[in-house]
mmCIF file of C-alpha atoms and ligand atoms in Angstrom:
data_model
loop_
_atom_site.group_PDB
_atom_site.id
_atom_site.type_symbol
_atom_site.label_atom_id
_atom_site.label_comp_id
_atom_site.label_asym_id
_atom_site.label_seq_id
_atom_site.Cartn_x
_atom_site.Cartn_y
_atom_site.Cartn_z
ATOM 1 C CA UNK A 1351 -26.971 -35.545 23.737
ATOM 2 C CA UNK A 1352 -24.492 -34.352 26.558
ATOM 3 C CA UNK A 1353 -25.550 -31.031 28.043
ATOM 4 C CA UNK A 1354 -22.895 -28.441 27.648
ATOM 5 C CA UNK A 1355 -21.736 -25.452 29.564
ATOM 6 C CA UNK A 1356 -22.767 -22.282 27.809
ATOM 7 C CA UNK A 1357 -19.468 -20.086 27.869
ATOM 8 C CA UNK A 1358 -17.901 -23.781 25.919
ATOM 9 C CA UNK A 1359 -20.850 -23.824 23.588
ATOM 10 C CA UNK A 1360 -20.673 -20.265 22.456
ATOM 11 C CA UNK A 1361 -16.856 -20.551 21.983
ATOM 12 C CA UNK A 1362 -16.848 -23.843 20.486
ATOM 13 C CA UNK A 1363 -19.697 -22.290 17.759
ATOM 14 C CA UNK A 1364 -17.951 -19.211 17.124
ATOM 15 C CA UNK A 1365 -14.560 -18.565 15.233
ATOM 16 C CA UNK A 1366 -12.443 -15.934 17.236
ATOM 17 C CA UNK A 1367 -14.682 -16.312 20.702
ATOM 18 C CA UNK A 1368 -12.427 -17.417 23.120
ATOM 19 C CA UNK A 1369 -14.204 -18.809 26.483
ATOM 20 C CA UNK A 1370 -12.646 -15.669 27.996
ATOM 21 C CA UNK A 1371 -14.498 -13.990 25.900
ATOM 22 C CA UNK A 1372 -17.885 -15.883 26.090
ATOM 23 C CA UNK A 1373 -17.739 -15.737 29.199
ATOM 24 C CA UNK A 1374 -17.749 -11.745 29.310
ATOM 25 C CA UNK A 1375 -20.430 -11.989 26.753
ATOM 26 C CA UNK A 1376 -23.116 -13.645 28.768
ATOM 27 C CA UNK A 1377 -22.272 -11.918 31.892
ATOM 28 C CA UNK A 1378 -22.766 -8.525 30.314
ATOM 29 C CA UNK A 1379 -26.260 -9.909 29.703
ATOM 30 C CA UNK A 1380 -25.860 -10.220 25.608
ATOM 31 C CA UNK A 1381 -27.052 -14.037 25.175
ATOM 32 C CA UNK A 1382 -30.457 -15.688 25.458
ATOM 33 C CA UNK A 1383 -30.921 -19.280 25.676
ATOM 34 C CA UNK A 1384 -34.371 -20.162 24.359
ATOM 35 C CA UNK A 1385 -35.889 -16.334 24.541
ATOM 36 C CA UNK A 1386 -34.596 -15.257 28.143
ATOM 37 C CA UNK A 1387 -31.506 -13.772 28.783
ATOM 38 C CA UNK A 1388 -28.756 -16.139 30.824
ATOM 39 C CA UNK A 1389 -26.068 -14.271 32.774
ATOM 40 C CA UNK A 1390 -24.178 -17.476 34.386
ATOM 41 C CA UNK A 1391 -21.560 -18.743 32.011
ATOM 42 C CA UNK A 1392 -21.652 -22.199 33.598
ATOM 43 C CA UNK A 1393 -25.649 -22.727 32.997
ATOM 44 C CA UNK A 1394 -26.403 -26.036 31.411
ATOM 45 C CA UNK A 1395 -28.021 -26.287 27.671
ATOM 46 C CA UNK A 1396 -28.482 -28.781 25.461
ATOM 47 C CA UNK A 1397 -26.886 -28.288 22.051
ATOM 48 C CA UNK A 1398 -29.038 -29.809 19.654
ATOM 49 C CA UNK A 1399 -32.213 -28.631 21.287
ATOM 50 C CA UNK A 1400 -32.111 -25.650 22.532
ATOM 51 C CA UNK A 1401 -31.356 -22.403 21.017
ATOM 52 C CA UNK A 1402 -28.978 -19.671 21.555
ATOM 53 C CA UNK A 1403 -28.805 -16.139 20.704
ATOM 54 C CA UNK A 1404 -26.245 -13.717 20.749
ATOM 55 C CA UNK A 1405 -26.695 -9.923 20.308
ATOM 56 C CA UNK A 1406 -29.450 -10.827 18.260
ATOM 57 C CA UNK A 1407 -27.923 -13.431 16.290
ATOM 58 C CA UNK A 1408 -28.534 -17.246 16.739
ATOM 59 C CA UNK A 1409 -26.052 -19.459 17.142
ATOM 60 C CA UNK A 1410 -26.639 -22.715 15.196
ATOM 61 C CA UNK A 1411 -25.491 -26.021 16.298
ATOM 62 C CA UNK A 1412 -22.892 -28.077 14.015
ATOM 63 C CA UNK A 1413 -21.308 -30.788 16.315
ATOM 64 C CA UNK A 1414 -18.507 -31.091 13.589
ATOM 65 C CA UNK A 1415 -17.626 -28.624 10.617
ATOM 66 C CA UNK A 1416 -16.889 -30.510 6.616
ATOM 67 C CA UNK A 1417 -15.162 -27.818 4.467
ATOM 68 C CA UNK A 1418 -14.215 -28.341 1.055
ATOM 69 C CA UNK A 1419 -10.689 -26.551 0.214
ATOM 70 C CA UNK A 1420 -9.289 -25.886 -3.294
ATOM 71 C CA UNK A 1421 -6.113 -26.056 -2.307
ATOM 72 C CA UNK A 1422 -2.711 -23.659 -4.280
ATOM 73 C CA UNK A 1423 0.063 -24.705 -4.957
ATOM 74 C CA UNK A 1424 2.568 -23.512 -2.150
ATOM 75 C CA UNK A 1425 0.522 -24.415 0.663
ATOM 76 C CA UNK A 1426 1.008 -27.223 3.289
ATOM 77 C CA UNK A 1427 -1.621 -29.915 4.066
ATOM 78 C CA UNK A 1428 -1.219 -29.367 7.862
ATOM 79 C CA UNK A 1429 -2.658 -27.064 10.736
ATOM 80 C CA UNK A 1430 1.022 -25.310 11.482
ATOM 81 C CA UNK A 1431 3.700 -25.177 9.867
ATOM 82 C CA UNK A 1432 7.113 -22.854 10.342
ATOM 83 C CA UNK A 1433 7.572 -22.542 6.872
ATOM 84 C CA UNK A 1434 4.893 -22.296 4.408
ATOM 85 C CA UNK A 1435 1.108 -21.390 4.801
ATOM 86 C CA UNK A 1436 -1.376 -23.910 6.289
ATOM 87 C CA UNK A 1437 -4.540 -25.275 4.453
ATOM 88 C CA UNK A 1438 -5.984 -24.603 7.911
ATOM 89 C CA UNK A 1439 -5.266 -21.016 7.734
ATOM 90 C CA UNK A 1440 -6.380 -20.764 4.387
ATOM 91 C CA UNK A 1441 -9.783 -20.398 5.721
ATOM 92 C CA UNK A 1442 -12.059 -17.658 5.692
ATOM 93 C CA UNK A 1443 -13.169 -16.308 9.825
ATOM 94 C CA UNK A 1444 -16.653 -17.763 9.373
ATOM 95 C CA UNK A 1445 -15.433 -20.850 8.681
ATOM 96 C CA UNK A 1446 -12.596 -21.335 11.832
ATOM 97 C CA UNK A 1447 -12.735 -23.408 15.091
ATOM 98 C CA UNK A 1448 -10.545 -25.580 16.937
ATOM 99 C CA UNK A 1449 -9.712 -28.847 15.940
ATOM 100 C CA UNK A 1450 -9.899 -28.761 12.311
ATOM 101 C CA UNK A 1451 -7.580 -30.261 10.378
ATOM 102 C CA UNK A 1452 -6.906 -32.049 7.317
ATOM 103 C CA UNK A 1453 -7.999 -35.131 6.318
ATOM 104 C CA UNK A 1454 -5.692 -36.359 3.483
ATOM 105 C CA UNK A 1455 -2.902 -35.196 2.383
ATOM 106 C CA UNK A 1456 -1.758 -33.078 -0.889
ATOM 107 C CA UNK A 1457 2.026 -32.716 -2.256
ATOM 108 C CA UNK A 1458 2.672 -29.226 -1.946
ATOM 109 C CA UNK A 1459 2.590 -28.120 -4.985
ATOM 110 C CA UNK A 1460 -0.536 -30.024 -5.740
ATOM 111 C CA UNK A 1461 -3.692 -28.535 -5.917
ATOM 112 C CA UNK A 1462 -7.289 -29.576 -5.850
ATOM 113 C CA UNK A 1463 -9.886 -31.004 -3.285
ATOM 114 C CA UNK A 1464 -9.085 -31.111 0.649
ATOM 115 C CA UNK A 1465 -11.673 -31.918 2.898
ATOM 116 C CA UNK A 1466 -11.151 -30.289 6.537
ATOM 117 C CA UNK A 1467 -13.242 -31.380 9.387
ATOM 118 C CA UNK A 1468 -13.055 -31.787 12.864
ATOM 119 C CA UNK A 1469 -14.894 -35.574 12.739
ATOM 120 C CA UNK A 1470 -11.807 -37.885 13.640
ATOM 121 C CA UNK A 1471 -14.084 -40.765 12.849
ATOM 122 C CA UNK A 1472 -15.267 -39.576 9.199
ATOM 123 C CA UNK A 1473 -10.946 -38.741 8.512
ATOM 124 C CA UNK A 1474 -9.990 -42.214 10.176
ATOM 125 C CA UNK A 1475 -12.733 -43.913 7.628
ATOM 126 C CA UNK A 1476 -11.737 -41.791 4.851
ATOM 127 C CA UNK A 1477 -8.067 -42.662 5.461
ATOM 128 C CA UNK A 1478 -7.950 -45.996 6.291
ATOM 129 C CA UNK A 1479 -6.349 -48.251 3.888
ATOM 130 C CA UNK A 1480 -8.918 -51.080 4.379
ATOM 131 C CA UNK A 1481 -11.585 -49.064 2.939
ATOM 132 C CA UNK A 1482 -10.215 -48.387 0.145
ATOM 133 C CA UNK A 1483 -12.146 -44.719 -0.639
ATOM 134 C CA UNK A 1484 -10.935 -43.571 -4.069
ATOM 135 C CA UNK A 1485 -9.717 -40.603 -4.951
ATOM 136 C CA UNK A 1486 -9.805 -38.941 -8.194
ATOM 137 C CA UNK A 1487 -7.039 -36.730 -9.996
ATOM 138 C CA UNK A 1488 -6.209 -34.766 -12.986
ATOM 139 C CA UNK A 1489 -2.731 -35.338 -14.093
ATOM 140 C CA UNK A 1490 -0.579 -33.342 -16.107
ATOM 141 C CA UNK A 1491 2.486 -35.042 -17.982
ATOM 142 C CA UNK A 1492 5.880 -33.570 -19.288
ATOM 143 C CA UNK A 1493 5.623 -36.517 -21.876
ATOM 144 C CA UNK A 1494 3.117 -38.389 -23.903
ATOM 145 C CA UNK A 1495 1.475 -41.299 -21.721
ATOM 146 C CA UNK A 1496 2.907 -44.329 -22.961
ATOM 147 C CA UNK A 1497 0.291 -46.579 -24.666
ATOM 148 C CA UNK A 1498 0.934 -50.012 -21.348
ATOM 149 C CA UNK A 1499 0.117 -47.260 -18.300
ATOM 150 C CA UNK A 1500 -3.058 -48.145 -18.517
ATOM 151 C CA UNK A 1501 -3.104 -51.758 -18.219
ATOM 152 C CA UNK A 1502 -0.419 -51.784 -16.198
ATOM 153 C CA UNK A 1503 -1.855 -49.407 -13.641
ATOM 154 C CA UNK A 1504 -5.224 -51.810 -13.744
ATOM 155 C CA UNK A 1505 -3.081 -54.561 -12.545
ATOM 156 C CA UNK A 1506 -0.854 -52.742 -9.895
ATOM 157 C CA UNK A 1507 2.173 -51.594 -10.217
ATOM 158 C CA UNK A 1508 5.392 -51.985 -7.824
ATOM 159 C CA UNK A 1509 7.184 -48.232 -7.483
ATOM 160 C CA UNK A 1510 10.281 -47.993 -6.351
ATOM 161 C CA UNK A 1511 11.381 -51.312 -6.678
ATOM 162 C CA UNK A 1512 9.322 -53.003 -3.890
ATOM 163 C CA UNK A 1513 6.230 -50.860 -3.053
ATOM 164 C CA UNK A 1514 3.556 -52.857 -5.014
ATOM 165 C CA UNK A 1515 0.633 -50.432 -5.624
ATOM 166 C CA UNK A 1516 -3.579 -51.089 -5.716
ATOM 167 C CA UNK A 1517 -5.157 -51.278 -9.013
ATOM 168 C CA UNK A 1518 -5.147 -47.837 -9.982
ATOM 169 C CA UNK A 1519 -8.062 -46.672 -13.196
ATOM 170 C CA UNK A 1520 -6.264 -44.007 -15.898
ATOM 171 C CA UNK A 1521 -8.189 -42.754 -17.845
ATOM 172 C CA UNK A 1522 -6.465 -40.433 -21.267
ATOM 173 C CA UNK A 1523 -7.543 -37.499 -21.683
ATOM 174 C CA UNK A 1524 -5.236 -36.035 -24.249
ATOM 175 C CA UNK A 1525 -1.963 -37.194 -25.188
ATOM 176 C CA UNK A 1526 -0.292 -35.996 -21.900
ATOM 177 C CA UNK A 1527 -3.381 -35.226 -19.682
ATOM 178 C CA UNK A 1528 -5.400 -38.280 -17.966
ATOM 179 C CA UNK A 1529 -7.319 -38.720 -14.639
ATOM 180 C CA UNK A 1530 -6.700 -41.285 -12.565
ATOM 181 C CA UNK A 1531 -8.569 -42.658 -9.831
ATOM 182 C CA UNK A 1532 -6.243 -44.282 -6.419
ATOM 183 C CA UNK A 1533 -7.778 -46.739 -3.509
ATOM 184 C CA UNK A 1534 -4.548 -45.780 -1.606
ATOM 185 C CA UNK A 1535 -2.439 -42.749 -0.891
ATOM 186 C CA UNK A 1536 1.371 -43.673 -0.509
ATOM 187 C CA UNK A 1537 3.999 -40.865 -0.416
ATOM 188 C CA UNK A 1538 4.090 -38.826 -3.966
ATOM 189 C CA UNK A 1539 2.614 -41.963 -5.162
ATOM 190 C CA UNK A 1540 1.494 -40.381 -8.773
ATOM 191 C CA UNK A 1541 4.508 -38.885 -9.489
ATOM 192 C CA UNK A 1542 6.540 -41.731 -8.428
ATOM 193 C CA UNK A 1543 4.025 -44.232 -10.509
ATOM 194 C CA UNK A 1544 4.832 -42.104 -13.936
ATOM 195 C CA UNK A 1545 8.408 -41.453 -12.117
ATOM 196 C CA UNK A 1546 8.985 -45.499 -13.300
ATOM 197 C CA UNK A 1547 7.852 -45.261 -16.494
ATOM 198 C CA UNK A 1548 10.230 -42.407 -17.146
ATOM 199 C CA UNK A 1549 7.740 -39.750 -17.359
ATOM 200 C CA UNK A 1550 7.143 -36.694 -14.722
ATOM 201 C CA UNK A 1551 4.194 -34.981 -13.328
ATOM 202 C CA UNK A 1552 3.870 -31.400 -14.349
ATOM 203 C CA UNK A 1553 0.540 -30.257 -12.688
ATOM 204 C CA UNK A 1554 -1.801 -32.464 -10.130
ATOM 205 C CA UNK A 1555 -5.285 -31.539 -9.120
ATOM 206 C CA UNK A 1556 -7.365 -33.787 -6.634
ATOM 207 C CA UNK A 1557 -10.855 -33.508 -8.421
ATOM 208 C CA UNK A 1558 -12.784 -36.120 -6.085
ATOM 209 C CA UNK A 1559 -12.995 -38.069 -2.745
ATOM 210 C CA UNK A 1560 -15.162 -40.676 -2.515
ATOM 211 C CA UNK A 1561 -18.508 -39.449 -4.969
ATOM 212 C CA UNK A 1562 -17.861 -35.896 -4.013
ATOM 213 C CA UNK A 1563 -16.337 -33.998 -6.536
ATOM 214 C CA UNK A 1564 -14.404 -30.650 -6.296
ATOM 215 C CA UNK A 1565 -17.073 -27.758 -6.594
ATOM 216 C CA UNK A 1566 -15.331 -26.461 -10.413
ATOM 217 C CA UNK A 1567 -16.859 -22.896 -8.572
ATOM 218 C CA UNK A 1568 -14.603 -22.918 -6.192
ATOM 219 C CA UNK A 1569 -11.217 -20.711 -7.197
ATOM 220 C CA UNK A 1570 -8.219 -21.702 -5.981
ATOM 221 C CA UNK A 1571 -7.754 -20.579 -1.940
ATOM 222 C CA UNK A 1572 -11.688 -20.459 -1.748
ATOM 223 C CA UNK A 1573 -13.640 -22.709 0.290
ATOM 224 C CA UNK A 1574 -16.996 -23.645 1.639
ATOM 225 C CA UNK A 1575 -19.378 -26.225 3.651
ATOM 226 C CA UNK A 1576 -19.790 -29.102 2.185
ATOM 227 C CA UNK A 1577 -23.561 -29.912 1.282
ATOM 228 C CA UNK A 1578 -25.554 -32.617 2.858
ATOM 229 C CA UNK A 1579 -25.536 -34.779 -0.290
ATOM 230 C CA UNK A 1580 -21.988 -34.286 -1.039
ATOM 231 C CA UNK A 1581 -21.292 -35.421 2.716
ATOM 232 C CA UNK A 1582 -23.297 -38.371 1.933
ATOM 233 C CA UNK A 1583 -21.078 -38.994 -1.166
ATOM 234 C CA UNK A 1584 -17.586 -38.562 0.518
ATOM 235 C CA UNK A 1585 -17.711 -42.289 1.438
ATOM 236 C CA UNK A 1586 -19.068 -43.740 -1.089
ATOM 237 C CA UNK A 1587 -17.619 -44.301 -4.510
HETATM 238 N N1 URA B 947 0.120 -38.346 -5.616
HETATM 239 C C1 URA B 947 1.169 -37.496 -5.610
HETATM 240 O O1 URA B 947 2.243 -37.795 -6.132
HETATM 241 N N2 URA B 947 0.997 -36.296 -5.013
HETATM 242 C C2 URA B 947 -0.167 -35.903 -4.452
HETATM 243 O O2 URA B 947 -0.264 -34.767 -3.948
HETATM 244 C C3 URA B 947 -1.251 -36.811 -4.473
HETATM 245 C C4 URA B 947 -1.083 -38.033 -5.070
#
């Protein structure tokens, strides 16, 4: 692994330590870097072995952050926005650094599992239409679910009167309550695949990505790390 500046390290670990600030911090003699006390910002460490401490506090290594989000309804799938609330600033200090952002996107008044990381590679796969990584929601109908969604949603469906979708699973769950798993993620694509069938989406919850499911602890607006094993799960189905 690439050996790293210390002031970058410290501010790269920590939400709300600017380099500015690091960079005060070690010259005022409050970091150690493997037991002895470093006072040159620009000394050289390297991040998975050795190990810092700040005012008596280590400062663990994570070369990327994976945070699950229960998303509200109300808030925007995005890092800044002019209007609404961010899913990014949703989060909790402890959990804040640069570069995260989304990975998928929710309507917003959809709620349910977002994964935010700052692992472009892990999004990009996640994303990418080839690998077709389902996702998993509870939907919530204004009217009964007509008795052919099912089969027809098995064998694709065109919305809009061109977009032809992936086979999609639904399963019922109650006369106007199913779940139903995508390999895809087109524009409101639920709500314009019931939209067709003359039906309307009255409450959407993402409860899985991949094999990870939505942590039914976590309230609305909460979030947390994502485990190893559920990291493991997030690309595979
Ligand atoms: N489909 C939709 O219509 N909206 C979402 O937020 C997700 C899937």
């Amino acid at each position: 692994m690439e050996a790293q500046r210390l002031d970058k390290y410290i501010s790269s670990q920590l939400a709300g330590v600017s380099r500015k600030d690091a960079r005060e911090l070690i010259r005022r003699g409050e970091v150690s870097v493997n037991g002895r006390t470093v006072r040159e910002p620009e000394h050289k460490l390297c991040p998975s072995a050795d190990s810092v401490v700040l005012g008596g506090k280590a400062v663990g290594y994570k070369q990327y952050l994976y945070i699950m989000l229960n998303k509200p309804a109300g808030v925007v799938c995005a890092t800044r926005d002019r209007l609404s609330e961010t899913v990014t600033e949703l989060l909790p200090e402890e959990l804040r650094r640069e570069g995260l952002f989304p990975a998928g996107r929710l309507d917003k008044d959809s709620v349910g599992f977002v994964l935010i990381t700052d692992d472009g590679a892990l999004a990009h796969r996640l994303l990418s239409p080839k690998n077709h990584v389902p996702k998993t929601y509870f939907v919530r109908l204004r009217d009964p679910i007509d008795e052919k969604a099912a089969e027809d949603f098995l064998s694709g469906v065109t919305i809009d009167g061109g977009e032809k979708c992936l086979p999609a699973e639904l399963r019922a769950l109650s006369e106007r309550e199913c779940e139903l798993t995508l390999r895809e993620g087109k524009y409101h694509q639920i709500k314009r695949m019931f939209a067709c069938r003359g039906n309307e989406v009255v409450y959407l919850k993402r409860i899985s990505i991949g094999g990870a499911a939505l942590d039914p602890s976590l309230s609305e607006g909460q979030a947390r790390e994502l485990t190893e094993d559920e990291l493991l799960r997030l690309t595979k189905a």
